[in-house]
Amino acid sequence: MIAPRPRPDWAIFLDFDGTIVDFAPRPDEVRPAPGLVCVLASAAQALGRALAVVTGRPIAEIDHWLDSSVTAVAGLHGAERRSAAGRIVPSPRAAPPAGEAARARARLAAVAGANDGVFFEDKRSAFALHYRGFPAGRSACEDAVNELESPAFEVLLGSSVAELRPRGIHKGGAIAAFMAEPPFAGRTPVFVGDDVTDEDGFRTVNAMGGVSVLAGRERPTRARYRLADVGSVVEWLGTVPGAVAA
């Protein structure tokens, strides 16, 4: 079903890549659509700042691409989080053992070096191989991260990305943490995401009686509603009561 029109008593959580910004061959080549920053800032204000970006990227990258228009951000799937008041909230599970992190970094960097078109992203506590620019590299990337799965790291296989994240860290946990504090507490949680890496977020908001929205192509998902693409998500955000349309 198509996502319902936003309500003023919602708390909205948004994935980044593939949800409010179109994918690019490399994560450093994305280009937010004109008007996105204005729509996000306006929607956040209309919701009393109860709008957050929940992403696998670091918070600093979200600030860069969105011109710091959204204060509440969970980065690295929730390994780092900044509240709507601007306070950095550390996660006790965020830091994998230094030896395992070094091993993962070296192994995945080697895979990228051996496969032209594969991009290695070092997020400090999480690591990813992006193969959107080299689809033939999928097996090598997925094999490498599967080899590195451990008590410290778990594997995420997303849209043209194979990733390691700290075990026990996921977007659902970040959303639950936001919902326990103002201005999110007491509102209906809504999460919009596109990838299998967003399923933890869908599960969490469903359990809270909220609204889960899949952005993009149809696929098996826990999400109960859908928006067709990034443009549809941005347009939908512009319908938050009191927000400015794109």
Coordinates of N, CA, C and O in Angstrom, one line a residue, residues 29-192:
E29 N 30.1 10.1 -4.3 CA 29.7 10.8 -5.5 C 28.2 11.1 -5.5 O 27.7 11.5 -6.5
V30 N 27.5 10.9 -4.4 CA 26.1 11.2 -4.4 C 25.9 12.7 -4.5 O 26.7 13.5 -4.2
R31 N 24.7 13.0 -5.0 CA 24.3 14.4 -5.2 C 22.9 14.6 -4.7 O 22.0 14.3 -5.5
P32 N 22.7 15.1 -3.5 CA 21.3 15.4 -3.1 C 20.6 16.3 -4.1 O 21.1 17.2 -4.6
A33 N 19.3 16.0 -4.2 CA 18.5 16.8 -5.2 C 18.3 18.2 -4.7 O 18.3 18.4 -3.5
P34 N 18.3 19.1 -5.6 CA 18.0 20.5 -5.2 C 16.7 20.6 -4.4 O 15.7 20.0 -4.8
G35 N 16.7 21.3 -3.3 CA 15.5 21.4 -2.5 C 15.4 20.4 -1.4 O 14.6 20.6 -0.4
L36 N 16.2 19.4 -1.4 CA 16.1 18.4 -0.3 C 16.4 19.0 1.1 O 15.7 18.7 2.0
V37 N 17.5 19.8 1.2 CA 17.9 20.3 2.5 C 16.7 21.2 3.0 O 16.4 21.1 4.2
C38 N 16.1 22.0 2.2 CA 15.0 22.8 2.6 C 13.8 22.0 3.1 O 13.2 22.3 4.1
V39 N 13.5 20.9 2.3 CA 12.4 20.1 2.7 C 12.6 19.4 4.1 O 11.8 19.4 4.9
L40 N 13.8 18.9 4.3 CA 14.2 18.2 5.5 C 14.1 19.2 6.7 O 13.5 18.9 7.7
A41 N 14.7 20.4 6.5 CA 14.7 21.4 7.6 C 13.3 21.8 7.9 O 12.9 21.9 9.1
S42 N 12.5 22.0 6.9 CA 11.1 22.4 7.1 C 10.3 21.3 7.8 O 9.5 21.6 8.7
A43 N 10.4 20.1 7.3 CA 9.7 18.9 7.9 C 10.1 18.8 9.4 O 9.3 18.5 10.3
A44 N 11.4 18.9 9.7 CA 11.9 18.7 11.1 C 11.3 19.8 11.9 O 10.8 19.5 13.1
Q45 N 11.2 21.0 11.5 CA 10.7 22.1 12.2 C 9.2 21.9 12.5 O 8.7 22.1 13.6
A46 N 8.5 21.4 11.4 CA 7.0 21.2 11.5 C 6.7 20.1 12.5 O 5.7 20.1 13.2
L47 N 7.6 19.1 12.7 CA 7.5 18.0 13.6 C 8.1 18.3 15.0 O 8.2 17.3 15.8
G48 N 8.4 19.5 15.2 CA 9.0 19.8 16.5 C 10.4 19.2 16.7 O 10.7 18.8 17.8
R49 N 11.1 19.0 15.6 CA 12.5 18.4 15.5 C 12.4 16.9 15.7 O 13.5 16.3 15.8
A50 N 11.3 16.3 15.6 CA 11.2 14.8 15.7 C 11.3 14.2 14.3 O 10.5 13.4 13.8
L51 N 12.5 14.5 13.7 CA 12.9 13.8 12.5 C 14.4 13.5 12.6 O 15.2 14.4 13.0
A52 N 14.7 12.3 12.2 CA 16.1 11.9 12.3 C 16.5 11.1 11.0 O 15.7 10.4 10.4
V53 N 17.8 11.2 10.7 CA 18.4 10.3 9.7 C 19.0 9.2 10.4 O 19.8 9.4 11.3
V54 N 18.8 7.9 9.9 CA 19.3 6.7 10.5 C 20.0 6.0 9.4 O 19.3 5.4 8.5
T55 N 21.3 5.9 9.4 CA 22.1 5.5 8.2 C 23.3 4.7 8.6 O 23.7 4.7 9.7
G56 N 23.9 4.0 7.6 CA 25.1 3.3 7.7 C 26.3 4.2 7.6 O 27.4 3.8 7.9
R57 N 26.1 5.4 7.1 CA 27.2 6.4 7.0 C 27.6 7.0 8.3 O 26.7 7.1 9.2
P58 N 28.8 7.6 8.5 CA 29.1 8.3 9.7 C 28.3 9.6 9.7 O 27.9 10.2 8.7
I59 N 28.1 10.1 10.9 CA 27.3 11.4 11.1 C 27.9 12.5 10.4 O 27.2 13.3 9.7
A60 N 29.3 12.6 10.4 CA 30.0 13.7 9.7 C 29.6 13.8 8.2 O 29.5 14.9 7.6
E61 N 29.4 12.6 7.6 CA 29.1 12.6 6.1 C 27.7 13.1 5.9 O 27.4 13.9 5.0
I62 N 26.8 12.8 6.8 CA 25.4 13.3 6.7 C 25.4 14.8 6.9 O 24.7 15.5 6.1
D63 N 26.1 15.3 7.8 CA 26.2 16.7 8.0 C 26.7 17.4 6.7 O 26.2 18.5 6.3
H64 N 27.7 16.8 6.1 CA 28.3 17.4 4.9 C 27.2 17.4 3.7 O 27.0 18.4 3.1
W65 N 26.6 16.3 3.5 CA 25.7 16.2 2.4 C 24.4 16.9 2.6 O 23.8 17.4 1.6
L66 N 23.9 17.0 3.8 CA 22.7 17.6 4.1 C 22.8 19.0 4.8 O 21.9 19.6 5.3
D67 N 24.1 19.5 4.7 CA 24.3 20.9 5.2 C 23.8 21.1 6.6 O 23.3 22.2 7.0
S68 N 24.0 20.0 7.4 CA 23.6 20.1 8.9 C 22.1 20.5 9.1 O 21.8 21.1 10.1
S69 N 21.3 20.2 8.1 CA 19.9 20.6 8.2 C 19.1 19.7 9.1 O 18.0 20.0 9.6
V70 N 19.6 18.5 9.5 CA 19.0 17.6 10.4 C 19.9 17.4 11.6 O 21.0 16.9 11.4
T71 N 19.4 17.7 12.8 CA 20.3 17.6 14.0 C 20.3 16.1 14.5 O 21.4 15.6 14.8
A72 N 19.2 15.5 14.6 CA 19.2 14.1 15.1 C 19.6 13.1 14.0 O 19.0 13.0 13.0
V73 N 20.7 12.5 14.2 CA 21.3 11.5 13.3 C 21.9 10.3 14.0 O 22.6 10.5 15.0
A74 N 21.6 9.1 13.5 CA 22.3 7.9 14.0 C 23.1 7.5 12.8 O 22.6 7.2 11.7
G75 N 24.4 7.4 13.0 CA 25.4 7.0 12.0 C 25.9 5.6 12.3 O 25.8 5.0 13.4
L76 N 26.5 5.0 11.3 CA 27.1 3.6 11.4 C 26.1 2.6 12.0 O 26.4 1.8 12.8
H77 N 24.8 2.7 11.5 CA 23.7 1.8 11.9 C 23.4 2.0 13.4 O 22.7 1.2 13.9
G78 N 23.8 3.1 14.0 CA 23.5 3.3 15.4 C 24.7 3.2 16.3 O 24.6 3.5 17.5
A79 N 25.9 2.9 15.7 CA 27.1 2.9 16.5 C 27.5 4.3 17.0 O 28.2 4.4 18.1
E80 N 27.0 5.3 16.3 CA 27.2 6.7 16.8 C 25.8 7.3 16.7 O 25.1 7.1 15.7
R81 N 25.5 8.2 17.6 CA 24.2 8.8 17.6 C 24.2 10.2 18.2 O 24.9 10.4 19.2
R82 N 23.5 11.2 17.5 CA 23.4 12.5 18.0 C 21.9 12.8 18.2 O 21.1 12.7 17.3
S83 N 21.6 13.3 19.4 CA 20.2 13.5 19.8 C 19.7 14.8 19.1 O 20.5 15.6 18.5
A84 N 18.4 15.0 19.2 CA 17.8 16.2 18.6 C 18.3 17.5 19.3 O 18.2 18.6 18.8
A85 N 18.8 17.3 20.5 CA 19.4 18.5 21.3 C 20.9 18.7 20.9 O 21.5 19.6 21.4
G86 N 21.4 17.8 20.0 CA 22.8 18.0 19.5 C 23.8 17.3 20.4 O 25.0 17.5 20.2
R87 N 23.3 16.4 21.3 CA 24.3 15.7 22.2 C 24.7 14.4 21.6 O 23.9 13.6 21.1
I88 N 26.0 14.1 21.5 CA 26.5 12.9 21.0 C 26.4 11.8 22.1 O 26.8 12.0 23.3
V89 N 25.7 10.7 21.7 CA 25.4 9.6 22.7 C 26.2 8.4 22.3 O 25.9 7.8 21.2
P90 N 27.3 8.1 23.0 CA 28.1 6.9 22.6 C 27.4 5.6 22.8 O 26.6 5.5 23.7
S91 N 27.8 4.6 22.0 CA 27.2 3.3 22.1 C 28.3 2.4 22.8 O 29.4 2.4 22.3
P92 N 28.0 1.6 23.8 CA 28.9 0.8 24.5 C 29.4 -0.4 23.6 O 30.4 -1.0 23.9
R93 N 28.7 -0.7 22.5 CA 29.0 -1.8 21.7 C 29.7 -1.4 20.4 O 30.0 -2.2 19.5
A94 N 30.0 -0.1 20.3 CA 30.4 0.4 19.0 C 31.9 0.1 18.6 O 32.1 0.0 17.4
A95 N 32.7 -0.1 19.5 CA 34.2 -0.3 19.2 C 34.5 -1.8 19.2 O 34.6 -2.4 20.2
P96 N 34.8 -2.4 18.0 CA 35.3 -3.7 17.9 C 36.7 -3.8 18.4 O 37.4 -2.8 18.5
P97 N 37.2 -5.0 18.9 CA 38.6 -5.1 19.3 C 39.6 -4.6 18.2 O 39.4 -4.8 17.0
A98 N 40.6 -3.9 18.6 CA 41.5 -3.3 17.7 C 42.1 -4.3 16.7 O 42.3 -4.0 15.5
G99 N 42.5 -5.5 17.2 CA 43.1 -6.5 16.3 C 42.1 -7.0 15.3 O 42.5 -7.1 14.1
E100 N 40.9 -7.2 15.6 CA 39.9 -7.6 14.6 C 39.6 -6.5 13.6 O 39.4 -6.8 12.4
A101 N 39.6 -5.3 14.1 CA 39.3 -4.1 13.2 C 40.5 -4.0 12.2 O 40.2 -3.8 11.0
A102 N 41.7 -4.2 12.7 CA 42.9 -4.1 11.8 C 42.8 -5.2 10.7 O 43.2 -5.0 9.6
R103 N 42.5 -6.4 11.2 CA 42.4 -7.5 10.3 C 41.3 -7.3 9.2 O 41.6 -7.5 8.0
A104 N 40.2 -6.8 9.6 CA 39.1 -6.5 8.6 C 39.5 -5.4 7.7 O 39.3 -5.5 6.5
R105 N 40.1 -4.4 8.2 CA 40.5 -3.3 7.3 C 41.5 -3.7 6.3 O 41.4 -3.4 5.1
A106 N 42.5 -4.5 6.7 CA 43.5 -5.0 5.7 C 42.9 -5.9 4.7 O 43.2 -5.8 3.5
R107 N 42.1 -6.8 5.1 CA 41.5 -7.8 4.2 C 40.6 -7.1 3.2 O 40.7 -7.4 2.0
L108 N 39.8 -6.2 3.6 CA 38.8 -5.6 2.7 C 39.5 -4.6 1.7 O 39.1 -4.5 0.6
A109 N 40.5 -3.9 2.3 CA 41.3 -3.0 1.4 C 42.0 -3.8 0.3 O 42.1 -3.3 -0.8
A110 N 42.5 -5.0 0.6 CA 43.1 -5.8 -0.4 C 42.2 -6.3 -1.4 O 42.5 -6.3 -2.6
V111 N 40.9 -6.6 -1.1 CA 39.9 -7.0 -2.0 C 39.7 -5.8 -3.0 O 39.6 -6.0 -4.2
A112 N 39.5 -4.7 -2.5 CA 39.3 -3.5 -3.3 C 40.4 -3.2 -4.2 O 40.3 -2.9 -5.4
G113 N 41.6 -3.4 -3.7 CA 42.8 -3.2 -4.5 C 43.0 -4.1 -5.7 O 43.5 -3.8 -6.7
A114 N 42.4 -5.4 -5.5 CA 42.5 -6.4 -6.5 C 41.4 -6.4 -7.5 O 41.4 -7.1 -8.5
N115 N 40.4 -5.5 -7.2 CA 39.2 -5.5 -8.1 C 38.9 -4.1 -8.5 O 38.2 -3.3 -7.7
D116 N 39.3 -3.7 -9.6 CA 39.1 -2.3 -10.1 C 37.7 -2.0 -10.2 O 36.9 -2.7 -10.8
G117 N 37.2 -1.0 -9.6 CA 35.8 -0.6 -9.5 C 35.1 -0.9 -8.2 O 34.0 -0.4 -8.0
V118 N 35.8 -1.7 -7.3 CA 35.3 -1.9 -6.0 C 35.9 -0.8 -5.1 O 37.1 -0.5 -5.1
F119 N 35.0 -0.2 -4.3 CA 35.4 0.9 -3.4 C 35.3 0.4 -1.9 O 34.3 -0.1 -1.5
F120 N 36.5 0.5 -1.2 CA 36.5 0.2 0.2 C 36.2 1.4 1.0 O 36.9 2.4 0.9
E121 N 35.2 1.3 1.9 CA 34.9 2.4 2.8 C 35.2 2.0 4.3 O 34.7 1.0 4.8
D122 N 36.2 2.7 4.8 CA 36.6 2.5 6.2 C 35.9 3.5 7.1 O 36.1 4.7 7.1
K123 N 34.9 3.0 7.9 CA 34.1 3.8 8.8 C 34.6 3.7 10.3 O 33.9 4.1 11.2
R124 N 35.8 3.2 10.5 CA 36.5 3.1 11.8 C 36.0 1.9 12.6 O 36.7 1.0 12.9
S125 N 34.7 1.9 12.9 CA 34.1 0.7 13.6 C 33.3 -0.2 12.7 O 32.8 -1.2 13.1
A126 N 33.1 0.2 11.4 CA 32.4 -0.6 10.5 C 33.2 -0.5 9.1 O 33.9 0.5 8.9
F127 N 33.0 -1.5 8.3 CA 33.8 -1.5 7.0 C 32.9 -2.0 5.9 O 32.1 -2.9 6.1
A128 N 33.0 -1.4 4.7 CA 32.1 -1.8 3.6 C 32.9 -1.9 2.3 O 33.8 -1.1 2.0
L129 N 32.5 -2.8 1.4 CA 33.0 -2.9 0.0 C 31.8 -2.6 -0.9 O 30.7 -3.3 -0.8
H130 N 31.9 -1.5 -1.7 CA 30.9 -1.1 -2.6 C 31.3 -1.6 -4.0 O 32.3 -1.3 -4.5
Y131 N 30.4 -2.3 -4.7 CA 30.7 -2.8 -6.0 C 29.6 -2.4 -7.0 O 29.5 -3.0 -8.1
R132 N 28.9 -1.3 -6.8 CA 28.0 -0.8 -7.7 C 28.6 -0.5 -9.1 O 28.1 -0.6 -10.1
G133 N 29.9 0.0 -9.0 CA 30.6 0.3 -10.2 C 31.3 -0.9 -10.9 O 31.9 -0.8 -11.9
F134 N 31.2 -2.0 -10.2 CA 31.8 -3.3 -10.7 C 31.0 -4.5 -10.3 O 31.4 -5.2 -9.4
P135 N 29.8 -4.7 -10.9 CA 28.9 -5.8 -10.4 C 29.6 -7.1 -10.4 O 29.2 -8.0 -9.6
A136 N 30.6 -7.4 -11.2 CA 31.2 -8.7 -11.3 C 32.0 -8.9 -10.0 O 32.4 -10.1 -9.7
G137 N 32.2 -7.9 -9.2 CA 33.0 -8.1 -8.0 C 32.1 -8.5 -6.8 O 32.7 -8.7 -5.7
R138 N 30.9 -8.8 -7.0 CA 30.0 -9.1 -5.9 C 30.5 -10.3 -5.1 O 30.5 -10.3 -3.9
S139 N 30.8 -11.4 -5.8 CA 31.2 -12.6 -5.1 C 32.4 -12.4 -4.3 O 32.5 -12.9 -3.1
A140 N 33.4 -11.7 -4.8 CA 34.7 -11.5 -4.1 C 34.4 -10.6 -2.8 O 34.9 -10.9 -1.7
C141 N 33.5 -9.7 -2.9 CA 33.2 -8.8 -1.8 C 32.4 -9.6 -0.7 O 32.7 -9.5 0.5
E142 N 31.4 -10.3 -1.2 CA 30.6 -11.0 -0.2 C 31.4 -12.1 0.5 O 31.3 -12.4 1.7
D143 N 32.3 -12.8 -0.3 CA 33.1 -13.9 0.3 C 34.0 -13.3 1.4 O 34.2 -13.9 2.5
A144 N 34.6 -12.1 1.1 CA 35.5 -11.5 2.0 C 34.8 -11.1 3.3 O 35.4 -11.4 4.4
V145 N 33.7 -10.5 3.3 CA 33.0 -10.1 4.5 C 32.5 -11.3 5.3 O 32.6 -11.4 6.5
N146 N 32.1 -12.3 4.6 CA 31.6 -13.6 5.3 C 32.8 -14.3 6.0 O 32.6 -14.8 7.1
E147 N 34.0 -14.2 5.4 CA 35.2 -14.8 6.1 C 35.5 -14.0 7.4 O 36.0 -14.6 8.3
L148 N 35.1 -12.8 7.5 CA 35.4 -11.9 8.7 C 34.3 -11.9 9.7 O 34.5 -11.2 10.7
E149 N 33.2 -12.6 9.5 CA 32.2 -12.6 10.5 C 32.7 -13.2 11.8 O 33.5 -14.2 11.8
S150 N 32.4 -12.6 12.9 CA 33.0 -13.0 14.2 C 32.1 -12.6 15.3 O 31.1 -11.9 15.1
P151 N 32.4 -12.9 16.6 CA 31.7 -12.3 17.7 C 31.7 -10.8 17.7 O 30.8 -10.2 18.3
A152 N 32.7 -10.2 17.1 CA 32.7 -8.7 17.1 C 32.0 -8.1 15.9 O 31.4 -7.0 16.0
F153 N 32.0 -8.8 14.8 CA 31.4 -8.3 13.6 C 30.3 -9.2 13.0 O 30.4 -10.4 13.1
E154 N 29.2 -8.5 12.5 CA 28.2 -9.3 11.7 C 28.2 -8.7 10.3 O 28.5 -7.6 10.1
V155 N 27.7 -9.6 9.4 CA 27.7 -9.2 8.0 C 26.3 -8.6 7.6 O 25.3 -9.1 8.0
L156 N 26.4 -7.6 6.7 CA 25.2 -7.0 6.1 C 25.5 -7.1 4.6 O 26.5 -6.6 4.1
L157 N 24.6 -7.7 3.8 CA 24.7 -7.7 2.4 C 23.5 -6.9 1.8 O 22.4 -7.3 1.9
G158 N 23.9 -5.7 1.4 CA 22.8 -4.8 0.9 C 22.9 -4.5 -0.6 O 23.4 -5.4 -1.4
S159 N 22.3 -3.4 -1.0 CA 22.3 -3.1 -2.5 C 23.6 -2.7 -3.0 O 24.1 -1.6 -2.7
S160 N 24.3 -3.6 -3.6 CA 25.7 -3.4 -4.2 C 26.7 -3.1 -3.1 O 27.7 -2.3 -3.4
V161 N 26.5 -3.6 -1.9 CA 27.4 -3.3 -0.8 C 27.5 -4.6 0.1 O 26.5 -5.2 0.3
A162 N 28.7 -4.9 0.5 CA 28.9 -6.0 1.5 C 29.6 -5.3 2.7 O 30.7 -4.7 2.5
E163 N 29.0 -5.5 3.9 CA 29.5 -4.7 5.0 C 29.7 -5.5 6.2 O 29.0 -6.5 6.5
L164 N 30.6 -5.0 7.1 CA 30.8 -5.5 8.4 C 30.4 -4.4 9.4 O 30.9 -3.3 9.3
R165 N 29.5 -4.7 10.4 CA 29.2 -3.8 11.4 C 29.4 -4.4 12.8 O 29.4 -5.6 12.9
P166 N 29.6 -3.6 13.8 CA 29.7 -4.2 15.2 C 28.5 -5.0 15.5 O 27.3 -4.6 15.3
R167 N 28.7 -6.2 16.0 CA 27.6 -7.1 16.3 C 26.7 -6.5 17.4 O 27.1 -5.9 18.4
G168 N 25.4 -6.6 17.2 CA 24.4 -6.0 18.1 C 24.0 -4.6 17.9 O 23.1 -4.0 18.5
I169 N 24.7 -4.0 16.9 CA 24.3 -2.6 16.5 C 23.5 -2.6 15.2 O 23.8 -3.3 14.2
H170 N 22.3 -2.0 15.3 CA 21.4 -1.9 14.1 C 20.5 -0.7 14.2 O 20.4 -0.1 15.2
K171 N 19.9 -0.4 13.0 CA 19.1 0.8 12.9 C 17.8 0.7 13.9 O 17.4 1.7 14.4
G172 N 17.3 -0.5 14.1 CA 16.2 -0.6 15.0 C 16.5 -0.2 16.4 O 15.8 0.5 17.1
G173 N 17.7 -0.5 16.9 CA 18.2 -0.1 18.2 C 18.3 1.4 18.3 O 18.0 2.0 19.3
A174 N 18.8 2.0 17.2 CA 18.9 3.5 17.1 C 17.6 4.2 17.2 O 17.4 5.2 17.9
I175 N 16.6 3.6 16.5 CA 15.3 4.2 16.5 C 14.7 4.1 17.9 O 14.1 5.0 18.4
A176 N 14.8 2.9 18.5 CA 14.3 2.7 19.9 C 14.9 3.7 20.8 O 14.2 4.3 21.7
A177 N 16.2 4.0 20.7 CA 16.9 4.9 21.6 C 16.3 6.3 21.4 O 16.1 7.1 22.3
F178 N 16.1 6.8 20.1 CA 15.5 8.1 19.9 C 14.1 8.1 20.5 O 13.8 9.2 21.1
M179 N 13.3 7.1 20.4 CA 12.0 7.1 20.8 C 11.9 7.2 22.4 O 10.8 7.4 22.9
A180 N 13.0 6.9 23.1 CA 12.9 7.0 24.5 C 13.3 8.4 25.0 O 13.3 8.6 26.3
E181 N 13.5 9.4 24.1 CA 13.9 10.7 24.6 C 13.1 11.8 23.8 O 12.6 11.5 22.7
P182 N 13.0 13.0 24.3 CA 12.3 14.0 23.6 C 13.2 14.5 22.4 O 14.4 14.3 22.4
P183 N 12.5 15.0 21.3 CA 11.1 15.2 21.1 C 10.3 14.0 20.5 O 9.2 14.2 20.1
F184 N 11.0 12.8 20.4 CA 10.4 11.7 19.8 C 9.4 10.9 20.7 O 8.4 10.4 20.2
A185 N 9.7 10.9 22.0 CA 8.9 10.1 22.9 C 7.4 10.5 22.8 O 7.1 11.7 22.8
G186 N 6.5 9.5 22.8 CA 5.1 9.8 22.8 C 4.5 9.9 21.4 O 3.3 10.0 21.3
R187 N 5.4 10.0 20.4 CA 4.9 10.1 19.0 C 4.8 8.7 18.4 O 5.3 7.7 18.9
T188 N 4.2 8.7 17.2 CA 4.1 7.4 16.4 C 5.4 7.3 15.6 O 5.7 8.2 14.7
P189 N 6.2 6.3 15.7 CA 7.4 6.2 14.9 C 7.2 5.7 13.5 O 6.3 4.9 13.2
V190 N 7.9 6.4 12.6 CA 7.7 6.1 11.1 C 9.1 5.9 10.6 O 10.0 6.8 10.8
F191 N 9.4 4.8 9.9 CA 10.7 4.7 9.3 C 10.6 4.4 7.8 O 9.8 3.5 7.4
V192 N 11.4 5.1 7.0 CA 11.4 5.0 5.6 C 12.8 4.5 5.2 O 13.8 5.2 5.5

